[in-house]
Amino acid sequence: MNLKKIAAEIQAWFDDRFGLSAIFKFLREKEVPQHRHSIWYYTGSTILLLFGIQVITGFMLVFYYKPTLEEANKSIARIMTEAPLGWIIRSVHFWSASFMIAIVFIHLFSIWIAKSYRKPREATWMSGVFLLLISLVFGFTGYLLPWDDLSLSATKVGTDIPRSIPVVGIWITKLLRGGEDVTGDTLTRFFGFHVCILPVFIFILLAFHIYFIQKQGMSLPLAFENKGKKVRSLPFWPNFVYREMIVWLVLVGILVTVAIFLPPSLDKAADLMAPAPEGIKPEWYFLFLFQVLKIFPAKILFINGDTVAVLMIAVAFVLFFFLPFIDNKPTERKGKIITVVAYVVIVFAVAMTVWSLL
Amino acid sequence: MKLKHSLFSRRQFLNGLLGGWLGALAASFLYPVVKFIFPPYREPDKVILPFSDYEDMGPNSVRNFPWGSKPGLIKKEDDGAYLAFVAVCTHLDCNVVYLAEQKKFFCACHEGWYDENGLNIGGPPPRPLRQLIIEREGENIIVKREGVE
């Protein structure tokens, strides 16, 4: 019996039980359209790569990290100084998170502007909005874990924002904080969100998100769809995969370089009773929100300014979530206005971010 | 089957009963879950501090004390009187600092300002700082919420 035959038999054994050949057949036949906008197709897989790096470096960090009031800051210091190569693992985790969020935003706006969410891909968009939300909460909960002055103040502010929502707000704040105030319980709870609850949800949502994309194939730009032009395409395996790998390798190179030369800092352990340090800033992807809250007046027509701000954010989020249904006539005037809105949102967010850094 | 003067059929009645029972069952499982994730919190009614710790404060200066899990500040006025504040910004809960030279409380998170009596005078804070009642009792200072004996 030669090796080839054994391999074929093993494959047949698995195929009888799990029907894997259907998946392999699908991947062999999958094609990716090629046109001048196909560069945006790479954003999805780079997010997956960075997410994978987060999972692996996260597994590593959790071997040393201790989520308690007394130990959190010390255990990070230990990771940075004692654990072999610990500093670089933490630095990669830190930077990969930022890279991932950045590419998530690029992914999001490329889809918004190309209107790839149009029928029948509404559910792909909606699962994506939840993935965005979870990614941001990952970032927010991870920010507290080093337990230094900056992260404590950022968490106090961030968990206090929902309080301005009428009726349910106070309960959201209490749920997040594990009590009335940010304390050691908040730290333990954030750790639970970060390494246990959020991962479960992100994996489930990712599975749906990726399944929908495979089911429906890559979306084509509107222009092609209308003209009914035949679009050139590339086999997914191996041509497109190799191209993706080039992008991945370049990205990993940049990521590790940045991680080596700019490792994240660690301040002294947070003191719950100390005043907020000067110049506190959240992570860069919350800066636009930070700036909006800062310039919002305390009172607008006898209503608490923050309540207005939070309600506006909530309404914007709902509109954003249902965008595929709002933008139901993509080629008409309404569709063009919605594309302009995407650019306006980008300009607004960038302007607010720059302002907050001044 | 539905009787002549009945509002609903026997099937509907039984379904309602079953559904109601299932709902009650679900609620009885959910209740302890919800109860568990919201820990009880009681703000202290009062804290008792040794006066000797605050006796040597100069005029127009502040010193910390723990008010539950929040920081509190005791401030000595120019005339020697004492005031007590919950040193937490009314905007988004950051801890504030007292800047003695400027005679103002300041929150660094979103640049909120309060005057020396805790009144919000600039930036986003919507309300004055929360003030507590401060009393001297023998060797101790008692700081308490309003309405507490």
mmCIF file of N, CA and C in Angstrom, chain B residues 8-114:
data_model
loop_
_atom_site.group_PDB
_atom_site.id
_atom_site.type_symbol
_atom_site.label_atom_id
_atom_site.label_comp_id
_atom_site.label_asym_id
_atom_site.label_seq_id
_atom_site.Cartn_x
_atom_site.Cartn_y
_atom_site.Cartn_z
ATOM 1 N N PHE B 8 -62.890 32.846 25.426
ATOM 2 C CA PHE B 8 -61.856 32.154 24.654
ATOM 3 C C PHE B 8 -62.073 30.653 24.769
ATOM 4 N N SER B 9 -61.412 29.940 23.857
ATOM 5 C CA SER B 9 -61.597 28.496 23.814
ATOM 6 C C SER B 9 -60.765 27.814 24.893
ATOM 7 N N ARG B 10 -61.042 26.532 25.083
ATOM 8 C CA ARG B 10 -60.297 25.784 26.089
ATOM 9 C C ARG B 10 -58.814 25.747 25.711
ATOM 10 N N ARG B 11 -58.552 25.593 24.404
ATOM 11 C CA ARG B 11 -57.167 25.573 23.906
ATOM 12 C C ARG B 11 -56.437 26.864 24.238
ATOM 13 N N GLN B 12 -57.113 27.979 23.969
ATOM 14 C CA GLN B 12 -56.481 29.277 24.273
ATOM 15 C C GLN B 12 -56.207 29.419 25.759
ATOM 16 N N PHE B 13 -57.158 28.972 26.555
ATOM 17 C CA PHE B 13 -57.016 29.068 28.003
ATOM 18 C C PHE B 13 -55.797 28.276 28.468
ATOM 19 N N LEU B 14 -55.701 27.031 27.946
ATOM 20 C CA LEU B 14 -54.589 26.175 28.367
ATOM 21 C C LEU B 14 -53.255 26.722 27.861
ATOM 22 N N ASN B 15 -53.263 27.224 26.615
ATOM 23 C CA ASN B 15 -52.032 27.830 26.087
ATOM 24 C C ASN B 15 -51.601 29.023 26.930
ATOM 25 N N GLY B 16 -52.583 29.825 27.318
ATOM 26 C CA GLY B 16 -52.291 30.989 28.151
ATOM 27 C C GLY B 16 -51.699 30.559 29.481
ATOM 28 N N LEU B 17 -52.294 29.533 30.047
ATOM 29 C CA LEU B 17 -51.835 29.027 31.336
ATOM 30 C C LEU B 17 -50.393 28.526 31.219
ATOM 31 N N LEU B 18 -50.164 27.745 30.155
ATOM 32 C CA LEU B 18 -48.836 27.167 29.939
ATOM 33 C C LEU B 18 -47.803 28.270 29.673
ATOM 34 N N GLY B 19 -48.216 29.214 28.814
ATOM 35 C CA GLY B 19 -47.306 30.324 28.484
ATOM 36 C C GLY B 19 -46.984 31.152 29.711
ATOM 37 N N GLY B 20 -48.011 31.453 30.486
ATOM 38 C CA GLY B 20 -47.809 32.236 31.700
ATOM 39 C C GLY B 20 -46.881 31.510 32.657
ATOM 40 N N TRP B 21 -47.102 30.194 32.755
ATOM 41 C CA TRP B 21 -46.256 29.404 33.645
ATOM 42 C C TRP B 21 -44.806 29.406 33.165
ATOM 43 N N LEU B 22 -44.626 29.257 31.840
ATOM 44 C CA LEU B 22 -43.264 29.280 31.281
ATOM 45 C C LEU B 22 -42.593 30.638 31.518
ATOM 46 N N GLY B 23 -43.396 31.701 31.333
ATOM 47 C CA GLY B 23 -42.865 33.044 31.568
ATOM 48 C C GLY B 23 -42.435 33.218 33.012
ATOM 49 N N ALA B 24 -43.285 32.751 33.923
ATOM 50 C CA ALA B 24 -42.967 32.874 35.344
ATOM 51 C C ALA B 24 -41.719 32.053 35.674
ATOM 52 N N LEU B 25 -41.618 30.886 35.048
ATOM 53 C CA LEU B 25 -40.452 30.027 35.276
ATOM 54 C C LEU B 25 -39.176 30.733 34.805
ATOM 55 N N ALA B 26 -39.258 31.307 33.585
ATOM 56 C CA ALA B 26 -38.095 32.020 33.042
ATOM 57 C C ALA B 26 -37.716 33.175 33.966
ATOM 58 N N ALA B 27 -38.731 33.916 34.453
ATOM 59 C CA ALA B 27 -38.463 35.048 35.334
ATOM 60 C C ALA B 27 -37.786 34.587 36.617
ATOM 61 N N SER B 28 -38.220 33.414 37.115
ATOM 62 C CA SER B 28 -37.639 32.933 38.367
ATOM 63 C C SER B 28 -36.186 32.500 38.180
ATOM 64 N N PHE B 29 -35.816 32.134 36.952
ATOM 65 C CA PHE B 29 -34.405 31.850 36.689
ATOM 66 C C PHE B 29 -33.611 33.141 36.473
ATOM 67 N N LEU B 30 -34.288 34.085 35.810
ATOM 68 C CA LEU B 30 -33.608 35.331 35.446
ATOM 69 C C LEU B 30 -33.354 36.218 36.666
ATOM 70 N N TYR B 31 -34.304 36.179 37.615
ATOM 71 C CA TYR B 31 -34.214 37.071 38.765
ATOM 72 C C TYR B 31 -32.890 36.935 39.518
ATOM 73 N N PRO B 32 -32.503 35.704 39.896
ATOM 74 C CA PRO B 32 -31.221 35.597 40.618
ATOM 75 C C PRO B 32 -30.023 36.015 39.768
ATOM 76 N N VAL B 33 -30.120 35.817 38.431
ATOM 77 C CA VAL B 33 -29.014 36.224 37.558
ATOM 78 C C VAL B 33 -28.845 37.737 37.618
ATOM 79 N N VAL B 34 -29.961 38.439 37.436
ATOM 80 C CA VAL B 34 -29.915 39.902 37.453
ATOM 81 C C VAL B 34 -29.482 40.396 38.823
ATOM 82 N N LYS B 35 -30.045 39.764 39.859
ATOM 83 C CA LYS B 35 -29.716 40.135 41.240
ATOM 84 C C LYS B 35 -28.207 39.989 41.466
ATOM 85 N N PHE B 36 -27.653 38.918 40.916
ATOM 86 C CA PHE B 36 -26.236 38.615 41.136
ATOM 87 C C PHE B 36 -25.318 39.646 40.498
ATOM 88 N N ILE B 37 -25.683 40.117 39.276
ATOM 89 C CA ILE B 37 -24.731 40.977 38.576
ATOM 90 C C ILE B 37 -24.775 42.432 39.037
ATOM 91 N N PHE B 38 -25.768 42.799 39.826
ATOM 92 C CA PHE B 38 -25.773 44.154 40.386
ATOM 93 C C PHE B 38 -25.492 44.082 41.879
ATOM 94 N N PRO B 39 -24.257 44.303 42.296
ATOM 95 C CA PRO B 39 -23.975 44.190 43.728
ATOM 96 C C PRO B 39 -24.657 45.316 44.506
ATOM 97 N N PRO B 40 -25.027 45.053 45.751
ATOM 98 C CA PRO B 40 -25.671 46.114 46.526
ATOM 99 C C PRO B 40 -24.661 47.210 46.835
ATOM 100 N N TYR B 41 -25.133 48.418 46.888
ATOM 101 C CA TYR B 41 -24.237 49.513 47.250
ATOM 102 C C TYR B 41 -24.961 50.420 48.211
ATOM 103 N N ARG B 42 -24.288 50.766 49.261
ATOM 104 C CA ARG B 42 -24.841 51.773 50.138
ATOM 105 C C ARG B 42 -23.786 52.829 50.368
ATOM 106 N N GLU B 43 -24.158 54.042 50.037
ATOM 107 C CA GLU B 43 -23.259 55.138 50.340
ATOM 108 C C GLU B 43 -23.194 55.255 51.854
ATOM 109 N N PRO B 44 -22.015 55.573 52.394
ATOM 110 C CA PRO B 44 -21.967 55.704 53.858
ATOM 111 C C PRO B 44 -22.888 56.827 54.323
ATOM 112 N N ASP B 45 -23.518 56.621 55.478
ATOM 113 C CA ASP B 45 -24.308 57.702 56.075
ATOM 114 C C ASP B 45 -23.378 58.783 56.603
ATOM 115 N N LYS B 46 -22.308 58.285 57.243
ATOM 116 C CA LYS B 46 -21.331 59.244 57.764
ATOM 117 C C LYS B 46 -19.995 58.569 57.928
ATOM 118 N N VAL B 47 -18.954 59.363 57.930
ATOM 119 C CA VAL B 47 -17.642 58.826 58.278
ATOM 120 C C VAL B 47 -17.105 59.631 59.455
ATOM 121 N N ILE B 48 -16.374 58.935 60.303
ATOM 122 C CA ILE B 48 -15.810 59.579 61.490
ATOM 123 C C ILE B 48 -14.297 59.644 61.321
ATOM 124 N N LEU B 49 -13.750 60.838 61.423
ATOM 125 C CA LEU B 49 -12.318 61.025 61.203
ATOM 126 C C LEU B 49 -11.710 61.662 62.447
ATOM 127 N N PRO B 50 -10.471 61.289 62.807
ATOM 128 C CA PRO B 50 -9.844 61.947 63.963
ATOM 129 C C PRO B 50 -9.510 63.396 63.625
ATOM 130 N N PHE B 51 -9.901 64.302 64.482
ATOM 131 C CA PHE B 51 -9.703 65.731 64.226
ATOM 132 C C PHE B 51 -8.215 66.068 64.120
ATOM 133 N N SER B 52 -7.400 65.277 64.850
ATOM 134 C CA SER B 52 -5.967 65.573 64.861
ATOM 135 C C SER B 52 -5.349 65.500 63.463
ATOM 136 N N ASP B 53 -5.949 64.667 62.577
ATOM 137 C CA ASP B 53 -5.415 64.565 61.211
ATOM 138 C C ASP B 53 -5.654 65.836 60.394
ATOM 139 N N TYR B 54 -6.612 66.649 60.818
ATOM 140 C CA TYR B 54 -7.005 67.806 60.001
ATOM 141 C C TYR B 54 -6.761 69.135 60.712
ATOM 142 N N GLU B 55 -6.239 69.018 61.952
ATOM 143 C CA GLU B 55 -6.081 70.197 62.801
ATOM 144 C C GLU B 55 -5.049 71.167 62.235
ATOM 145 N N ASP B 56 -3.967 70.585 61.669
ATOM 146 C CA ASP B 56 -2.843 71.424 61.266
ATOM 147 C C ASP B 56 -2.979 71.992 59.858
ATOM 148 N N MET B 57 -4.175 71.855 59.235
ATOM 149 C CA MET B 57 -4.340 72.367 57.876
ATOM 150 C C MET B 57 -4.251 73.887 57.870
ATOM 151 N N GLY B 58 -3.556 74.429 56.848
ATOM 152 C CA GLY B 58 -3.503 75.873 56.701
ATOM 153 C C GLY B 58 -4.793 76.382 56.087
ATOM 154 N N PRO B 59 -5.036 77.686 56.137
ATOM 155 C CA PRO B 59 -6.227 78.227 55.484
ATOM 156 C C PRO B 59 -6.139 78.026 53.966
ATOM 157 N N ASN B 60 -7.296 77.914 53.329
ATOM 158 C CA ASN B 60 -7.378 77.706 51.875
ATOM 159 C C ASN B 60 -6.568 76.482 51.435
ATOM 160 N N SER B 61 -6.772 75.352 52.148
ATOM 161 C CA SER B 61 -6.115 74.120 51.715
ATOM 162 C C SER B 61 -7.095 72.960 51.866
ATOM 163 N N VAL B 62 -6.776 71.854 51.229
ATOM 164 C CA VAL B 62 -7.687 70.704 51.300
ATOM 165 C C VAL B 62 -6.914 69.463 51.731
ATOM 166 N N ARG B 63 -7.650 68.498 52.274
ATOM 167 C CA ARG B 63 -7.049 67.210 52.591
ATOM 168 C C ARG B 63 -8.067 66.104 52.279
ATOM 169 N N ASN B 64 -7.545 64.971 51.840
ATOM 170 C CA ASN B 64 -8.403 63.862 51.421
ATOM 171 C C ASN B 64 -9.034 63.094 52.577
ATOM 172 N N PHE B 65 -10.183 62.524 52.322
ATOM 173 C CA PHE B 65 -10.704 61.465 53.199
ATOM 174 C C PHE B 65 -11.522 60.517 52.329
ATOM 175 N N PRO B 66 -11.614 59.241 52.698
ATOM 176 C CA PRO B 66 -12.386 58.309 51.882
ATOM 177 C C PRO B 66 -13.879 58.383 52.189
ATOM 178 N N TRP B 67 -14.655 58.682 51.187
ATOM 179 C CA TRP B 67 -16.118 58.702 51.331
ATOM 180 C C TRP B 67 -16.646 57.467 50.602
ATOM 181 N N GLY B 68 -16.748 56.355 51.320
ATOM 182 C CA GLY B 68 -17.076 55.087 50.662
ATOM 183 C C GLY B 68 -15.972 54.771 49.664
ATOM 184 N N SER B 69 -16.369 54.471 48.433
ATOM 185 C CA SER B 69 -15.346 54.219 47.425
ATOM 186 C C SER B 69 -15.017 55.472 46.621
ATOM 187 N N LYS B 70 -15.566 56.610 47.049
ATOM 188 C CA LYS B 70 -15.264 57.874 46.373
ATOM 189 C C LYS B 70 -14.291 58.688 47.221
ATOM 190 N N PRO B 71 -13.500 59.544 46.585
ATOM 191 C CA PRO B 71 -12.670 60.425 47.386
ATOM 192 C C PRO B 71 -13.483 61.610 47.908
ATOM 193 N N GLY B 72 -13.209 62.008 49.147
ATOM 194 C CA GLY B 72 -13.810 63.216 49.691
ATOM 195 C C GLY B 72 -12.707 64.224 49.962
ATOM 196 N N LEU B 73 -13.076 65.501 50.015
ATOM 197 C CA LEU B 73 -12.092 66.528 50.339
ATOM 198 C C LEU B 73 -12.624 67.364 51.488
ATOM 199 N N ILE B 74 -11.766 67.565 52.482
ATOM 200 C CA ILE B 74 -12.098 68.514 53.534
ATOM 201 C C ILE B 74 -11.311 69.781 53.251
ATOM 202 N N LYS B 75 -12.023 70.905 53.258
ATOM 203 C CA LYS B 75 -11.377 72.164 52.894
ATOM 204 C C LYS B 75 -11.459 73.103 54.084
ATOM 205 N N LYS B 76 -10.328 73.710 54.389
ATOM 206 C CA LYS B 76 -10.326 74.704 55.460
ATOM 207 C C LYS B 76 -10.423 76.078 54.832
ATOM 208 N N GLU B 77 -11.408 76.840 55.287
ATOM 209 C CA GLU B 77 -11.624 78.158 54.726
ATOM 210 C C GLU B 77 -10.636 79.148 55.344
ATOM 211 N N ASP B 78 -10.591 80.343 54.744
ATOM 212 C CA ASP B 78 -9.695 81.363 55.282
ATOM 213 C C ASP B 78 -10.054 81.731 56.720
ATOM 214 N N ASP B 79 -11.361 81.665 57.045
ATOM 215 C CA ASP B 79 -11.779 82.035 58.401
ATOM 216 C C ASP B 79 -11.681 80.858 59.375
ATOM 217 N N GLY B 80 -11.111 79.745 58.932
ATOM 218 C CA GLY B 80 -10.915 78.618 59.839
ATOM 219 C C GLY B 80 -12.050 77.608 59.834
ATOM 220 N N ALA B 81 -13.143 77.894 59.127
ATOM 221 C CA ALA B 81 -14.251 76.934 59.063
ATOM 222 C C ALA B 81 -13.885 75.785 58.134
ATOM 223 N N TYR B 82 -14.543 74.641 58.343
ATOM 224 C CA TYR B 82 -14.273 73.485 57.498
ATOM 225 C C TYR B 82 -15.464 73.192 56.582
ATOM 226 N N LEU B 83 -15.175 72.815 55.337
ATOM 227 C CA LEU B 83 -16.212 72.353 54.404
ATOM 228 C C LEU B 83 -15.833 70.944 53.949
ATOM 229 N N ALA B 84 -16.829 70.156 53.574
ATOM 230 C CA ALA B 84 -16.528 68.810 53.044
ATOM 231 C C ALA B 84 -17.241 68.616 51.720
ATOM 232 N N PHE B 85 -16.499 68.090 50.751
ATOM 233 C CA PHE B 85 -17.058 67.840 49.420
ATOM 234 C C PHE B 85 -16.834 66.387 49.026
ATOM 235 N N VAL B 86 -17.718 65.880 48.169
ATOM 236 C CA VAL B 86 -17.411 64.649 47.455
ATOM 237 C C VAL B 86 -16.596 65.097 46.240
ATOM 238 N N ALA B 87 -15.347 64.664 46.167
ATOM 239 C CA ALA B 87 -14.419 65.250 45.181
ATOM 240 C C ALA B 87 -14.553 64.577 43.823
ATOM 241 N N VAL B 88 -15.795 64.457 43.361
ATOM 242 C CA VAL B 88 -16.041 63.783 42.094
ATOM 243 C C VAL B 88 -16.791 64.746 41.187
ATOM 244 N N CYS B 89 -16.294 64.903 39.980
ATOM 245 C CA CYS B 89 -16.878 65.839 39.028
ATOM 246 C C CYS B 89 -18.313 65.423 38.707
ATOM 247 N N THR B 90 -19.213 66.406 38.629
ATOM 248 C CA THR B 90 -20.616 66.101 38.343
ATOM 249 C C THR B 90 -20.853 65.863 36.857
ATOM 250 N N HIS B 91 -19.820 66.049 36.055
ATOM 251 C CA HIS B 91 -19.972 65.808 34.614
ATOM 252 C C HIS B 91 -19.901 64.303 34.342
ATOM 253 N N LEU B 92 -18.691 63.734 34.377
ATOM 254 C CA LEU B 92 -18.575 62.307 34.087
ATOM 255 C C LEU B 92 -17.722 61.588 35.125
ATOM 256 N N ASP B 93 -17.842 62.013 36.400
ATOM 257 C CA ASP B 93 -17.371 61.166 37.488
ATOM 258 C C ASP B 93 -15.863 61.124 37.720
ATOM 259 N N CYS B 94 -15.089 61.973 37.062
ATOM 260 C CA CYS B 94 -13.642 61.961 37.358
ATOM 261 C C CYS B 94 -13.390 62.602 38.722
ATOM 262 N N ASN B 95 -12.254 62.280 39.320
ATOM 263 C CA ASN B 95 -11.890 62.890 40.592
ATOM 264 C C ASN B 95 -11.326 64.290 40.345
ATOM 265 N N VAL B 96 -11.772 65.257 41.136
ATOM 266 C CA VAL B 96 -11.333 66.635 40.930
ATOM 267 C C VAL B 96 -10.164 66.949 41.863
ATOM 268 N N VAL B 97 -9.490 68.052 41.567
ATOM 269 C CA VAL B 97 -8.371 68.496 42.387
ATOM 270 C C VAL B 97 -8.647 69.945 42.781
ATOM 271 N N TYR B 98 -8.148 70.369 43.967
ATOM 272 C CA TYR B 98 -8.306 71.759 44.371
ATOM 273 C C TYR B 98 -7.025 72.522 44.075
ATOM 274 N N LEU B 99 -7.162 73.592 43.293
ATOM 275 C CA LEU B 99 -5.998 74.412 42.968
ATOM 276 C C LEU B 99 -6.016 75.627 43.892
ATOM 277 N N ALA B 100 -5.187 75.580 44.925
ATOM 278 C CA ALA B 100 -5.260 76.587 45.987
ATOM 279 C C ALA B 100 -4.940 77.990 45.475
ATOM 280 N N GLU B 101 -3.937 78.105 44.560
ATOM 281 C CA GLU B 101 -3.563 79.450 44.093
ATOM 282 C C GLU B 101 -4.723 80.133 43.387
ATOM 283 N N GLN B 102 -5.485 79.319 42.611
ATOM 284 C CA GLN B 102 -6.586 79.910 41.854
ATOM 285 C C GLN B 102 -7.900 79.879 42.617
ATOM 286 N N LYS B 103 -7.892 79.221 43.790
ATOM 287 C CA LYS B 103 -9.105 79.042 44.591
ATOM 288 C C LYS B 103 -10.230 78.416 43.770
ATOM 289 N N LYS B 104 -9.880 77.348 43.035
ATOM 290 C CA LYS B 104 -10.870 76.672 42.208
ATOM 291 C C LYS B 104 -10.664 75.163 42.284
ATOM 292 N N PHE B 105 -11.767 74.434 42.098
ATOM 293 C CA PHE B 105 -11.663 72.998 41.881
ATOM 294 C C PHE B 105 -11.581 72.765 40.376
ATOM 295 N N PHE B 106 -10.790 71.764 39.997
ATOM 296 C CA PHE B 106 -10.562 71.534 38.573
ATOM 297 C C PHE B 106 -10.675 70.048 38.267
ATOM 298 N N CYS B 107 -11.366 69.727 37.164
ATOM 299 C CA CYS B 107 -11.425 68.343 36.702
ATOM 300 C C CYS B 107 -10.646 68.263 35.393
ATOM 301 N N ALA B 108 -9.616 67.425 35.377
ATOM 302 C CA ALA B 108 -8.713 67.375 34.218
ATOM 303 C C ALA B 108 -9.306 66.609 33.035
ATOM 304 N N CYS B 109 -10.355 65.820 33.289
ATOM 305 C CA CYS B 109 -10.861 64.961 32.210
ATOM 306 C C CYS B 109 -11.409 65.771 31.046
ATOM 307 N N HIS B 110 -12.309 66.723 31.355
ATOM 308 C CA HIS B 110 -12.880 67.526 30.282
ATOM 309 C C HIS B 110 -12.817 69.019 30.620
ATOM 310 N N GLU B 111 -11.837 69.358 31.440
ATOM 311 C CA GLU B 111 -11.612 70.743 31.836
ATOM 312 C C GLU B 111 -12.861 71.403 32.432
ATOM 313 N N GLY B 112 -13.299 70.836 33.533
ATOM 314 C CA GLY B 112 -14.420 71.423 34.264
ATOM 315 C C GLY B 112 -13.897 72.233 35.452
ATOM 316 N N TRP B 113 -14.538 73.379 35.697
ATOM 317 C CA TRP B 113 -14.100 74.268 36.795
ATOM 318 C C TRP B 113 -15.208 74.501 37.796
ATOM 319 N N TYR B 114 -14.835 74.605 39.071
ATOM 320 C CA TYR B 114 -15.757 74.953 40.147
ATOM 321 C C TYR B 114 -15.078 76.021 40.994
#
